[in-house]
Amino acid sequence: MRTGLKQLSKMYLILVLFLVTVLNNGDSAKSDSAFKSKENYCPYFKNRAPKPQLDLKNCTWYKEKACCLQSEIDLIFPLVLPPLGASDKCLRYTNFLMCYVCAPDQNLFYKDERLTVCESFCDKWFAACGTAKLKGMKVKDLFESGKDFCLARKFLVESASEADCFNFEQKILSSAISSLVAFPSLGFSGISTILILYAIF
C-alpha cells in the first residue's frame, strides 16, 4: 500500500514539475515574442538597425534614432519635382511623408516594398496640396479624397485604428516645421526611389 502511495506521489510530483516547466516555457516564449515585436529595424535599408544620426539636416526629428543617413537623404530627396504651385504647407506635408525612410519604426508600415499610410495623414496631405496642380488640374479636382490621392501615389492606405501605418505625430509638428528652415535651399523635390516613392508626384 505504501509502495503504491509512493509511486502515486512520484507520478504527481513529475506531473506538477512538467506542468510548471511547460507554463514557464510558454511565458518565456511570450516574453521573447513581445520583446521581438518591440525591436525596430529598417526594411528600406536591408533591415539594418536604426541608430543616432545627429548630423541629419532634414528629418531632424528622427536624429536621436534614425534609419537613414544624411548621405542617403542627399541622394533620395532631390529627384522628383513638387507639383506646380505647391504651397509651403503642401511642401511640408510632402517632406514629412518623405522622411518615413528615416523613421526608426518603419518596419511597422513599410513591408514588401510597399508603404502603408494612415488615412488621416492622407487627408491632411490632400488638403494641404489641394490647390497644387498635377496634369494641368488642381489636386482637389483630380481626386475625391485623401485616400484616393494616396492610392494614386501607389501607397497602401489604412485606418490607424485597424493597422500599423505611417502617420506624422502632432507632438513633433512644431519642431519638425522649425527644422525645415533650410527646406527650400535643398532644392526640395519630393522623393524618388526604386522601391516606392518614385510615384509621389
CSV table of C-alpha atoms in Angstrom, one decimal, residues 65-196:
chain,number,residue,atom,x,y,z
A,65,LYS,CA,17.3,57.2,-33.7
A,66,ALA,CA,17.1,57.1,-37.5
A,67,CYS,CA,17.1,54.5,-40.2
A,68,CYS,CA,18.6,56.9,-42.8
A,69,LEU,CA,22.0,58.5,-43.2
A,70,GLN,CA,22.4,62.1,-44.4
A,71,SER,CA,24.2,60.9,-47.5
A,72,GLU,CA,21.2,58.8,-48.4
A,73,ILE,CA,18.8,61.7,-48.0
A,74,ASP,CA,21.1,63.8,-50.2
A,75,LEU,CA,20.6,61.1,-52.9
A,76,ILE,CA,16.9,60.4,-52.4
A,77,PHE,CA,15.3,63.8,-51.9
A,78,PRO,CA,16.3,65.9,-54.9
A,79,LEU,CA,15.0,63.6,-57.6
A,80,VAL,CA,11.3,64.5,-58.2
A,81,LEU,CA,9.8,67.9,-58.7
A,82,PRO,CA,6.9,69.1,-56.5
A,83,PRO,CA,3.6,69.8,-58.1
A,84,LEU,CA,3.1,73.2,-59.7
A,85,GLY,CA,2.0,75.8,-57.3
A,86,ALA,CA,2.6,73.7,-54.2
A,87,SER,CA,2.1,75.8,-51.0
A,88,ASP,CA,4.5,75.8,-48.1
A,89,LYS,CA,2.1,73.6,-46.2
A,90,CYS,CA,1.9,71.1,-49.1
A,91,LEU,CA,5.7,71.0,-49.3
A,92,ARG,CA,5.9,70.5,-45.5
A,93,TYR,CA,3.5,67.5,-45.5
A,94,THR,CA,5.2,66.0,-48.5
A,95,ASN,CA,8.5,66.4,-46.7
A,96,PHE,CA,7.0,64.7,-43.6
A,97,LEU,CA,6.0,61.8,-45.8
A,98,MET,CA,9.4,61.6,-47.5
A,99,CYS,CA,11.0,61.3,-44.1
A,100,TYR,CA,9.4,57.9,-43.5
A,101,VAL,CA,12.7,56.4,-44.8
A,102,CYS,CA,14.3,57.8,-41.6
A,103,ALA,CA,11.6,56.6,-39.2
A,104,PRO,CA,13.0,54.0,-36.8
A,105,ASP,CA,9.8,52.1,-36.7
A,106,GLN,CA,9.4,51.8,-40.4
A,107,ASN,CA,9.2,48.0,-40.1
A,108,LEU,CA,5.6,48.5,-38.9
A,109,PHE,CA,4.4,50.3,-42.0
A,110,TYR,CA,6.9,49.5,-44.8
A,111,LYS,CA,6.6,45.9,-45.8
A,112,ASP,CA,7.2,44.0,-49.1
A,113,GLU,CA,8.5,47.3,-50.6
A,114,ARG,CA,5.1,49.0,-50.0
A,115,LEU,CA,4.4,51.9,-47.8
A,116,THR,CA,1.2,51.9,-45.8
A,117,VAL,CA,0.0,55.4,-45.0
A,118,CYS,CA,-2.7,56.3,-42.4
A,119,GLU,CA,-5.8,57.6,-44.0
A,120,SER,CA,-5.8,60.6,-41.6
A,121,PHE,CA,-2.4,61.6,-42.9
A,122,CYS,CA,-3.6,61.2,-46.5
A,123,ASP,CA,-6.5,63.6,-45.7
A,124,LYS,CA,-4.2,66.2,-44.3
A,125,TRP,CA,-1.7,65.9,-47.2
A,126,PHE,CA,-4.5,66.1,-49.7
A,127,ALA,CA,-6.0,69.2,-48.0
A,128,ALA,CA,-2.5,70.8,-47.9
A,129,CYS,CA,-1.8,70.2,-51.6
A,130,GLY,CA,-5.4,70.7,-52.9
A,131,THR,CA,-4.6,73.8,-54.9
A,132,ALA,CA,-1.4,72.5,-56.4
A,133,LYS,CA,-1.6,71.2,-60.0
A,134,LEU,CA,-0.9,67.8,-61.5
A,135,LYS,CA,-1.5,67.1,-65.2
A,136,GLY,CA,-2.7,70.7,-65.5
A,137,MET,CA,-5.5,70.3,-62.9
A,138,LYS,CA,-5.8,71.1,-59.2
A,139,VAL,CA,-5.2,68.1,-57.0
A,140,LYS,CA,-8.6,68.7,-55.3
A,141,ASP,CA,-10.3,68.4,-58.7
A,142,LEU,CA,-8.4,65.2,-59.7
A,143,PHE,CA,-9.2,63.2,-56.6
A,144,GLU,CA,-12.2,62.9,-54.4
A,145,SER,CA,-10.4,62.2,-51.1
A,146,GLY,CA,-7.1,61.9,-49.3
A,147,LYS,CA,-7.3,58.1,-49.6
A,148,ASP,CA,-7.7,58.4,-53.4
A,149,PHE,CA,-4.8,60.8,-53.6
A,150,CYS,CA,-2.6,58.3,-51.7
A,151,LEU,CA,-3.7,55.3,-53.6
A,152,ALA,CA,-2.9,57.1,-56.8
A,153,ARG,CA,0.6,57.6,-55.5
A,154,LYS,CA,0.9,53.7,-55.2
A,155,PHE,CA,0.6,53.7,-51.4
A,156,LEU,CA,-1.5,51.3,-49.3
A,157,VAL,CA,-4.0,53.2,-47.1
A,158,GLU,CA,-5.3,52.0,-43.7
A,159,SER,CA,-7.1,53.4,-40.7
A,160,ALA,CA,-4.8,53.9,-37.8
A,161,SER,CA,-7.2,52.0,-35.6
A,162,GLU,CA,-7.1,49.0,-37.8
A,163,ALA,CA,-3.5,48.6,-38.9
A,164,ASP,CA,0.0,49.9,-38.5
A,165,CYS,CA,0.5,52.8,-40.9
A,166,PHE,CA,2.7,55.9,-41.4
A,167,ASN,CA,1.4,59.0,-39.6
A,168,PHE,CA,3.2,62.1,-38.7
A,169,GLU,CA,2.7,62.7,-35.0
A,170,GLN,CA,1.3,66.0,-34.0
A,171,LYS,CA,3.5,66.3,-30.9
A,172,ILE,CA,6.6,66.7,-33.1
A,173,LEU,CA,4.9,69.0,-35.7
A,174,SER,CA,6.3,72.3,-34.3
A,175,SER,CA,9.9,71.0,-34.0
A,176,ALA,CA,9.6,69.5,-37.5
A,177,ILE,CA,8.5,72.8,-39.0
A,178,SER,CA,11.3,74.7,-37.3
A,179,SER,CA,13.8,72.2,-38.8
A,180,LEU,CA,12.6,72.9,-42.3
A,181,VAL,CA,14.1,76.4,-42.4
A,182,ALA,CA,16.7,75.1,-44.9
A,183,PHE,CA,14.0,73.2,-46.8
A,184,PRO,CA,13.9,75.5,-50.0
A,185,SER,CA,17.6,75.6,-50.2
A,186,LEU,CA,17.7,71.8,-50.5
A,187,GLY,CA,16.0,72.2,-53.9
A,188,PHE,CA,13.1,70.2,-52.4
A,189,SER,CA,11.7,67.9,-55.0
A,190,GLY,CA,9.8,65.1,-53.4
A,191,ILE,CA,11.3,61.6,-53.3
A,192,SER,CA,12.3,59.1,-55.9
A,193,THR,CA,13.4,55.6,-55.2
A,194,ILE,CA,13.5,52.3,-56.9
A,195,LEU,CA,11.3,50.9,-54.2
A,196,ILE,CA,8.2,53.1,-53.7
